């Protein structure tokens, strides 16, 4: 649904300044599926519901053509005018329920106050005036945690703690920021640390967040109160807490932005990817959207379709399904090459495609092609940084892994050459 189709009717509908895009979606949904008078719109302002519905009918504005209704997935269904949440499960503590209500209040309040605002159907929302800086803090934090885990798994404990310490030092910037992806990613990294066996580091991060929040609460930081509750959350329940939080974010983003908005799609994908990360016995096709549906609606080079393939490759790597990775990575590469007039997206997905292809071949022992594909990944990673104006360094973990694998290939080649020389000498 395009904004311009109803903008000229705002006065007739009795809307005031800062009209919420979700109101129009809601009016149409209520007309189709009345659920009573207890809605968010009642709390906002009076509006002419019938006027909206009649105008939508005259101009062909409909919810029935929504792509995600066709998929018949629970994670993508339309819901009523106000998302509902159940926090009555016996496995979730009273403190956790309070945390969830605070989370919902944060997201709703941010959209209602126009702090988080729609930025186009094919773009991420604007959630802070310092979006570039806050996004960089987040990606540096994620890189610190991920690289620390990778180094620790190879026995480099001291170096691992240096990377984790770097991530810990970025916590104040995250808990005082308003970027919409901070909270989900912080919770996910605590769970990643715990799941990988670094439960003491996970607990330390949890406590560090709570301590920093207490300090910034005294300074009047509005978001600090939410993070203060981390000290009381049960680490053993964190994965269930994360799953419920991701569902809440997904529903709220769909409600305020519409289901075909790219940012709503990203939230749905994040929830699906995290579930597949936790539950390795669930097939990828059970949770991820079908490519044919996305291709029909958006085209084969749309970032939504490429994001699905990228997620499949990432999950295959976690599940050690390297043959499947090697088969699907060329599909991502081929589609990314068809992206025009968007060097950021093209270089991003080409980096991912060549990196996953080279990594899969390395694990499969197909060394003849590894160097070429990883070198291409390194090339496109440099192109991405140019397109990104070096605003973030989101490929730092991949860049380190590429360097390690290229060194490994070089060592194997030297060993092979040495064996040939020895054989000839004999």
Protein backbone atom coordinates (compact mmCIF):
# COMPACT_ATOMS: atom_id res chain seq x y z
CA UNK A 1 0.00 0.00 0.00
CA UNK A 2 1.49 3.35 -1.04
CA UNK A 3 1.37 6.31 1.32
CA UNK A 4 0.49 8.78 -1.43
CA UNK A 5 -2.78 6.96 -2.12
CA UNK A 6 -4.32 8.15 1.11
CA UNK A 7 -2.31 11.25 2.02
CA UNK A 8 -4.69 13.58 0.19
CA UNK A 9 -7.58 12.25 2.26
CA UNK A 10 -6.10 12.95 5.68
CA UNK A 11 -8.18 16.02 6.36
CA UNK A 12 -11.38 14.28 5.32
CA UNK A 13 -10.55 11.38 7.63
CA UNK A 14 -9.98 13.82 10.53
CA UNK A 15 -6.35 12.88 11.02
CA UNK A 16 -4.02 15.36 12.66
CA UNK A 17 -0.27 15.92 12.31
CA UNK A 18 2.12 12.94 12.43
CA UNK A 19 -0.45 10.52 11.07
CA UNK A 20 0.47 6.94 11.78
CA UNK A 21 0.75 4.69 8.73
CA UNK A 22 -0.46 1.81 10.88
CA UNK A 23 -3.83 3.56 11.41
CA UNK A 24 -4.83 3.01 7.80
CA UNK A 25 -3.83 -0.65 7.89
CA UNK A 26 -5.71 -1.01 11.15
CA UNK A 27 -8.90 0.58 9.83
CA UNK A 28 -8.99 -1.83 6.90
CA UNK A 29 -8.25 -4.82 9.13
CA UNK A 30 -10.95 -3.83 11.62
CA UNK A 31 -13.46 -3.42 8.82
CA UNK A 32 -12.61 -6.90 7.57
CA UNK A 33 -12.33 -8.56 11.01
CA UNK A 34 -14.09 -6.46 13.68
CA UNK A 35 -12.71 -7.21 17.13
CA UNK A 36 -14.49 -4.66 19.30
CA UNK A 37 -13.64 -1.18 20.47
CA UNK A 38 -10.51 -1.94 22.52
CA UNK A 39 -7.91 -0.75 20.02
CA UNK A 40 -4.84 1.43 19.93
CA UNK A 41 -6.74 3.83 17.69
CA UNK A 42 -9.22 4.57 20.44
CA UNK A 43 -6.29 5.75 22.55
CA UNK A 44 -4.83 7.92 19.79
CA UNK A 45 -7.48 10.08 18.15
CA UNK A 46 -10.97 9.96 16.56
CA UNK A 47 -10.95 9.05 12.90
CA UNK A 48 -13.39 8.37 10.08
CA UNK A 49 -13.08 4.61 9.64
CA UNK A 50 -15.78 4.34 6.98
CA UNK A 51 -14.13 7.10 4.96
CA UNK A 52 -10.88 5.17 4.92
CA UNK A 53 -12.61 1.94 3.89
CA UNK A 54 -14.59 3.59 1.08
CA UNK A 55 -11.53 5.38 -0.25
CA UNK A 56 -9.56 2.13 -0.16
CA UNK A 57 -12.30 0.36 -2.12
CA UNK A 58 -12.44 3.09 -4.78
CA UNK A 59 -8.68 3.09 -5.26
CA UNK A 60 -8.01 -0.63 -5.13
CA UNK A 61 -6.13 -0.55 -1.82
CA UNK A 62 -6.43 -4.03 -0.35
CA UNK A 63 -4.83 -6.21 2.27
CA UNK A 64 -5.72 -9.44 0.47
CA UNK A 65 -2.83 -9.17 -1.98
CA UNK A 66 -0.30 -9.26 0.81
CA UNK A 67 2.48 -11.70 -0.04
CA UNK A 68 2.76 -13.11 3.42
CA UNK A 69 -0.89 -14.14 3.64
CA UNK A 70 -0.13 -16.63 0.85
CA UNK A 71 2.57 -18.34 2.85
CA UNK A 72 0.19 -19.49 5.58
CA UNK A 73 2.91 -19.26 8.20
CA UNK A 74 2.08 -18.44 11.80
CA UNK A 75 4.93 -15.96 11.94
CA UNK A 76 3.46 -13.90 9.09
CA UNK A 77 -0.30 -13.86 9.66
CA UNK A 78 -2.26 -10.68 9.88
CA UNK A 79 -3.47 -9.94 13.37
CA UNK A 80 -6.03 -7.55 14.80
CA UNK A 81 -5.59 -3.88 15.40
CA UNK A 82 -3.59 -4.34 18.57
CA UNK A 83 -1.00 -7.13 18.97
CA UNK A 84 -1.77 -9.32 21.94
CA UNK A 85 0.79 -11.07 24.13
CA UNK A 86 0.50 -13.87 26.64
CA UNK A 87 3.04 -13.88 29.45
CA UNK A 88 1.23 -16.40 31.64
CA UNK A 89 3.49 -19.39 31.03
CA UNK A 90 4.63 -21.05 34.25
CA UNK A 91 8.19 -21.26 32.93
CA UNK A 92 8.54 -17.46 32.79
CA UNK A 93 9.10 -15.63 36.07
CA UNK A 94 7.18 -12.57 37.24
CA UNK A 95 10.33 -10.47 36.70
CA UNK A 96 10.57 -11.73 33.11
CA UNK A 97 6.93 -10.84 32.49
CA UNK A 98 7.60 -7.33 33.73
CA UNK A 99 10.58 -7.14 31.39
CA UNK A 100 8.38 -8.14 28.44
CA UNK A 101 5.82 -5.48 29.25
CA UNK A 102 8.60 -2.89 29.39
CA UNK A 103 9.87 -4.09 26.00
CA UNK A 104 6.42 -3.78 24.42
CA UNK A 105 6.06 -0.34 25.99
CA UNK A 106 9.41 0.74 24.56
CA UNK A 107 8.57 -0.35 21.00
CA UNK A 108 5.02 1.00 21.05
CA UNK A 109 6.10 4.25 22.62
CA UNK A 110 8.91 4.71 20.10
CA UNK A 111 6.56 4.27 17.15
CA UNK A 112 3.74 6.30 18.71
CA UNK A 113 6.03 9.23 19.46
CA UNK A 114 7.50 9.04 15.93
CA UNK A 115 10.96 8.40 17.40
CA UNK A 116 11.02 5.24 15.28
CA UNK A 117 9.57 6.12 11.91
CA UNK A 118 8.82 4.61 8.53
CA UNK A 119 11.56 5.19 5.96
CA UNK A 120 10.08 3.60 2.84
CA UNK A 121 8.80 0.13 2.09
CA UNK A 122 12.22 -1.14 0.99
CA UNK A 123 14.35 0.37 3.75
CA UNK A 124 15.19 0.03 7.43
CA UNK A 125 13.35 2.45 9.71
CA UNK A 126 14.89 5.61 11.11
CA UNK A 127 15.10 4.97 14.85
CA UNK A 128 17.60 7.60 16.02
CA UNK A 129 19.17 10.83 14.83
CA UNK A 130 22.56 9.15 15.41
CA UNK A 131 21.73 6.02 13.43
CA UNK A 132 25.11 5.62 11.67
CA UNK A 133 27.10 5.96 14.90
CA UNK A 134 24.79 3.72 16.93
CA UNK A 135 24.80 1.06 14.21
CA UNK A 136 28.62 1.10 14.26
CA UNK A 137 28.68 0.63 18.05
CA UNK A 138 26.36 -2.35 17.64
CA UNK A 139 28.40 -4.05 14.90
CA UNK A 140 31.65 -3.48 16.80
CA UNK A 141 30.02 -5.07 19.86
CA UNK A 142 28.83 -8.07 17.83
CA UNK A 143 32.26 -8.50 16.23
CA UNK A 144 33.96 -8.42 19.64
CA UNK A 145 31.75 -11.21 20.99
CA UNK A 146 31.93 -13.36 17.84
CA UNK A 147 35.69 -13.05 17.33
CA UNK A 148 36.25 -13.74 21.03
CA UNK A 149 34.27 -16.99 20.74
CA UNK A 150 36.15 -18.00 17.58
CA UNK A 151 39.55 -17.35 19.18
CA UNK A 152 38.58 -19.12 22.42
CA UNK A 153 37.53 -22.24 20.48
CA UNK A 154 41.07 -22.39 19.08
CA UNK A 155 42.61 -22.13 22.56
CA UNK A 156 43.51 -18.44 22.53
CA UNK A 157 41.95 -17.61 25.89
CA UNK A 158 43.87 -14.40 26.59
CA UNK A 159 43.20 -12.98 23.13
CA UNK A 160 39.55 -14.00 23.42
CA UNK A 161 39.16 -11.97 26.60
CA UNK A 162 40.68 -8.96 24.86
CA UNK A 163 37.96 -9.10 22.22
CA UNK A 164 35.23 -9.69 24.81
CA UNK A 165 36.52 -6.78 26.86
CA UNK A 166 36.30 -4.58 23.76
CA UNK A 167 32.64 -5.57 23.43
CA UNK A 168 31.96 -4.94 27.13
CA UNK A 169 33.37 -1.41 26.79
CA UNK A 170 30.74 -0.63 24.15
CA UNK A 171 27.80 -1.52 26.41
CA UNK A 172 27.24 2.08 27.66
CA UNK A 173 26.77 3.26 24.07
CA UNK A 174 24.22 0.51 23.41
CA UNK A 175 22.05 0.87 26.49
CA UNK A 176 21.82 4.65 26.17
CA UNK A 177 21.08 4.57 22.42
CA UNK A 178 17.72 4.35 20.66
CA UNK A 179 18.70 2.20 17.68
CA UNK A 180 15.97 -0.43 17.27
CA UNK A 181 18.33 -3.42 16.90
CA UNK A 182 20.29 -2.92 20.14
CA UNK A 183 18.11 -4.87 22.57
CA UNK A 184 17.48 -8.00 20.44
CA UNK A 185 21.17 -8.32 19.54
CA UNK A 186 22.39 -7.86 23.12
CA UNK A 187 20.08 -10.63 24.29
CA UNK A 188 21.13 -12.86 21.41
CA UNK A 189 24.83 -12.46 22.20
CA UNK A 190 24.29 -13.39 25.85
CA UNK A 191 22.61 -16.57 24.62
CA UNK A 192 25.34 -17.25 22.05
CA UNK A 193 28.00 -17.06 24.76
CA UNK A 194 26.00 -19.35 27.03
CA UNK A 195 25.23 -21.87 24.28
CA UNK A 196 28.89 -22.03 23.21
CA UNK A 197 29.95 -22.95 26.74
CA UNK A 198 31.11 -19.53 27.96
CA UNK A 199 28.39 -19.22 30.59
CA UNK A 200 30.56 -17.20 32.99
CA UNK A 201 31.26 -14.65 30.27
CA UNK A 202 27.53 -14.55 29.46
CA UNK A 203 26.67 -13.96 33.11
CA UNK A 204 29.37 -11.29 33.39
CA UNK A 205 27.95 -9.48 30.35
CA UNK A 206 24.47 -9.68 31.83
CA UNK A 207 25.64 -8.20 35.15
CA UNK A 208 27.77 -5.56 33.43
CA UNK A 209 24.73 -4.35 31.47
CA UNK A 210 22.72 -4.08 34.69
CA UNK A 211 25.50 -2.15 36.49
CA UNK A 212 25.92 0.30 33.63
CA UNK A 213 22.14 0.76 33.46
CA UNK A 214 21.99 1.66 37.15
CA UNK A 215 24.58 4.37 36.57
CA UNK A 216 22.79 5.88 33.58
CA UNK A 217 19.38 5.69 35.28
CA UNK A 218 20.68 8.25 37.76
CA UNK A 219 21.48 10.50 34.81
CA UNK A 220 17.90 10.27 33.52
CA UNK A 221 18.46 7.88 30.60
CA UNK A 222 15.02 6.61 29.51
CA UNK A 223 16.20 3.27 28.10
CA UNK A 224 18.42 2.36 31.07
CA UNK A 225 15.52 1.12 33.22
CA UNK A 226 14.78 -1.65 30.74
CA UNK A 227 18.37 -2.92 30.81
CA UNK A 228 18.53 -2.68 34.61
CA UNK A 229 16.18 -5.67 34.77
CA UNK A 230 18.87 -7.84 33.17
CA UNK A 231 20.32 -8.42 36.65
CA UNK A 232 17.17 -10.33 37.64
CA UNK A 233 16.64 -12.37 34.48
CA UNK A 234 17.44 -16.08 34.81
CA UNK A 235 20.28 -17.05 32.45
CA UNK A 236 18.76 -20.54 32.11
CA UNK A 237 15.56 -18.96 30.76
CA UNK A 238 17.29 -16.52 28.41
CA UNK A 239 16.67 -18.52 25.23
CA UNK A 240 12.94 -18.66 25.92
CA UNK A 241 12.99 -14.95 26.79
CA UNK A 242 14.78 -14.21 23.51
CA UNK A 243 12.25 -16.22 21.51
CA UNK A 244 9.32 -14.33 23.04
CA UNK A 245 11.06 -11.00 22.60
CA UNK A 246 11.68 -11.67 18.90
CA UNK A 247 8.03 -12.60 18.42
CA UNK A 248 6.96 -9.36 20.11
CA UNK A 249 9.29 -7.27 17.95
CA UNK A 250 8.07 -9.04 14.82
CA UNK A 251 4.39 -8.47 15.59
CA UNK A 252 4.87 -4.83 16.53
CA UNK A 253 6.93 -4.04 13.43
CA UNK A 254 4.32 -5.70 11.23
CA UNK A 255 1.60 -3.73 12.98
CA UNK A 256 3.21 -0.32 12.65
CA UNK A 257 4.91 -0.75 9.26
CA UNK A 258 2.82 -3.34 7.42
CA UNK A 259 3.89 -6.86 6.57
CA UNK A 260 5.53 -6.12 3.23
CA UNK A 261 7.85 -3.45 4.65
CA UNK A 262 11.48 -4.61 4.41
CA UNK A 263 12.12 -3.93 8.11
CA UNK A 264 9.14 -6.11 9.07
CA UNK A 265 10.57 -8.84 6.84
CA UNK A 266 13.98 -8.50 8.53
CA UNK A 267 12.38 -8.92 11.97
CA UNK A 268 10.53 -12.01 10.78
CA UNK A 269 13.76 -13.42 9.35
CA UNK A 270 15.67 -12.69 12.56
CA UNK A 271 13.09 -14.60 14.60
CA UNK A 272 13.14 -17.55 12.16
CA UNK A 273 16.95 -17.65 11.97
CA UNK A 274 17.34 -17.62 15.75
CA UNK A 275 14.80 -20.43 16.12
CA UNK A 276 16.67 -22.53 13.56
CA UNK A 277 19.93 -21.77 15.36
CA UNK A 278 18.52 -23.10 18.64
CA UNK A 279 16.62 -26.04 17.15
CA UNK A 280 18.96 -27.84 14.76
CA UNK A 281 16.43 -30.64 14.19
CA UNK A 282 13.97 -28.28 12.46
CA UNK A 283 14.35 -28.08 8.67
CA UNK A 284 15.17 -24.72 7.11
CA UNK A 285 12.14 -24.91 4.80
CA UNK A 286 9.84 -25.15 7.81
CA UNK A 287 10.69 -21.65 9.04
CA UNK A 288 12.07 -19.65 6.11
CA UNK A 289 9.93 -18.04 3.37
CA UNK A 290 9.71 -19.70 -0.02
CA UNK A 291 11.93 -18.12 -2.66
CA UNK A 292 9.32 -18.57 -5.39
CA UNK A 293 6.83 -16.46 -3.41
CA UNK A 294 9.38 -13.69 -2.89
CA UNK A 295 10.50 -13.83 -6.53
CA UNK A 296 6.92 -13.52 -7.74
CA UNK A 297 6.24 -10.51 -5.54
CA UNK A 298 9.56 -8.65 -5.54
CA UNK A 299 11.85 -10.17 -8.19
CA UNK A 300 14.94 -12.43 -7.97
CA UNK A 301 17.41 -9.63 -7.12
CA UNK A 302 15.36 -8.15 -4.28
CA UNK A 303 17.19 -8.07 -0.90
CA UNK A 304 14.39 -10.09 0.72
CA UNK A 305 15.08 -13.13 -1.47
CA UNK A 306 18.84 -12.71 -1.11
CA UNK A 307 18.48 -12.45 2.66
CA UNK A 308 16.72 -15.83 2.72
CA UNK A 309 19.58 -17.46 0.77
CA UNK A 310 22.18 -15.74 2.96
CA UNK A 311 20.43 -17.07 6.07
CA UNK A 312 20.29 -20.57 4.62
CA UNK A 313 24.06 -20.49 4.01
CA UNK A 314 24.75 -19.23 7.53
CA UNK A 315 22.58 -21.94 9.08
CA UNK A 316 24.11 -24.66 6.87
CA UNK A 317 27.53 -23.60 8.13
CA UNK A 318 26.39 -23.90 11.77
CA UNK A 319 24.93 -27.33 11.02
CA UNK A 320 28.08 -28.41 9.14
CA UNK A 321 26.04 -29.03 5.97
CA UNK A 322 28.92 -27.98 3.73
CA UNK A 323 27.76 -29.74 0.57
CA UNK A 324 24.45 -27.87 0.73
CA UNK A 325 26.39 -24.63 1.25
CA UNK A 326 28.52 -25.27 -1.82
CA UNK A 327 25.38 -25.89 -3.90
CA UNK A 328 23.42 -22.82 -2.74
CA UNK A 329 26.20 -20.20 -2.52
CA UNK A 330 26.44 -19.81 -6.34
CA UNK A 331 22.71 -18.99 -6.36
CA UNK A 332 23.33 -16.05 -4.02
CA UNK A 333 26.30 -14.90 -6.12
CA UNK A 334 24.31 -15.07 -9.36
CA UNK A 335 21.40 -13.07 -7.92
CA UNK A 336 23.68 -10.48 -6.32
CA UNK A 337 25.33 -9.81 -9.68
CA UNK A 338 21.90 -8.78 -11.00
CA UNK A 339 21.52 -5.96 -8.45
CA UNK A 340 21.77 -2.60 -10.17
CA UNK A 341 22.20 0.93 -8.77
CA UNK A 342 22.87 -0.31 -5.24
CA UNK A 343 26.56 -0.97 -4.67
CA UNK A 344 26.00 -1.43 -0.91
CA UNK A 345 23.58 -4.35 -1.34
CA UNK A 346 25.51 -5.89 -4.24
CA UNK A 347 28.89 -5.85 -2.51
CA UNK A 348 27.32 -7.07 0.75
CA UNK A 349 25.73 -10.17 -0.79
CA UNK A 350 28.67 -10.92 -3.09
CA UNK A 351 30.98 -10.87 -0.07
CA UNK A 352 28.66 -13.28 1.74
CA UNK A 353 28.26 -15.53 -1.30
CA UNK A 354 31.95 -15.94 -2.13
CA UNK A 355 32.86 -16.26 1.56
CA UNK A 356 30.38 -19.08 2.14
CA UNK A 357 31.34 -20.82 -1.10
CA UNK A 358 35.06 -20.71 -0.32
CA UNK A 359 34.49 -21.79 3.29
CA UNK A 360 32.36 -24.76 2.20
CA UNK A 361 34.97 -25.85 -0.33
CA UNK A 362 37.67 -25.55 2.34
CA UNK A 363 35.72 -27.82 4.69
CA UNK A 364 35.05 -30.29 1.87
CA UNK A 365 38.73 -30.43 0.95
CA UNK A 366 38.16 -28.96 -2.52
CA UNK A 367 41.23 -26.77 -2.19
CA UNK A 368 41.73 -25.97 -5.88
CA UNK A 369 38.86 -23.45 -5.85
CA UNK A 370 39.12 -22.13 -2.30
CA UNK A 371 41.78 -19.49 -2.86
CA UNK A 372 39.98 -17.97 -5.85
CA UNK A 373 36.61 -17.69 -4.11
CA UNK A 374 37.99 -16.39 -0.82
CA UNK A 375 40.08 -13.83 -2.70
CA UNK A 376 36.89 -12.66 -4.44
CA UNK A 377 35.21 -12.41 -1.04
CA UNK A 378 38.09 -10.26 0.21
CA UNK A 379 37.80 -8.05 -2.89
CA UNK A 380 34.07 -7.49 -2.46
CA UNK A 381 34.51 -6.88 1.27
CA UNK A 382 36.77 -3.94 0.39
CA UNK A 383 34.18 -2.73 -2.12
CA UNK A 384 31.53 -2.95 0.58
CA UNK A 385 33.55 -0.76 2.93
CA UNK A 386 33.81 1.83 0.16
CA UNK A 387 30.05 1.74 -0.43
CA UNK A 388 29.47 1.93 3.33
CA UNK A 389 31.89 4.88 3.63
CA UNK A 390 33.65 2.85 6.35
CA UNK A 391 30.68 3.64 8.60
CA UNK A 392 30.75 0.13 10.08
CA UNK A 393 33.03 -2.89 9.98
CA UNK A 394 30.40 -5.60 9.91
CA UNK A 395 32.65 -8.04 8.05
CA UNK A 396 35.48 -8.03 10.61
CA UNK A 397 34.83 -11.66 11.72
CA UNK A 398 34.59 -12.86 8.11
CA UNK A 399 37.72 -10.95 7.10
CA UNK A 400 39.72 -12.62 9.87
CA UNK A 401 38.38 -16.04 8.92
CA UNK A 402 39.23 -15.45 5.24
CA UNK A 403 42.81 -14.55 6.18
CA UNK A 404 43.10 -17.69 8.34
CA UNK A 405 41.79 -19.95 5.57
CA UNK A 406 44.07 -18.40 2.93
CA UNK A 407 47.08 -18.98 5.22
CA UNK A 408 45.89 -22.55 5.75
CA UNK A 409 45.70 -23.10 1.98
CA UNK A 410 49.18 -21.63 1.54
CA UNK A 411 50.56 -24.00 4.19
CA UNK A 412 48.92 -26.98 2.50
CA UNK A 413 50.44 -25.98 -0.83
CA UNK A 414 53.91 -25.72 0.74
CA UNK A 415 53.52 -29.14 2.34
CA UNK A 416 52.39 -30.59 -0.98
CA UNK A 417 55.37 -29.05 -2.79
CA UNK A 418 57.71 -30.44 -0.14
CA UNK A 419 56.27 -33.92 -0.56
CA UNK A 420 56.77 -33.71 -4.33
CA UNK A 421 60.42 -32.67 -3.90
CA UNK A 422 61.04 -35.49 -1.40
CA UNK A 423 59.44 -37.98 -3.75
CA UNK A 424 61.59 -36.80 -6.67
CA UNK A 425 64.75 -37.04 -4.53
CA UNK A 426 63.95 -40.64 -3.74
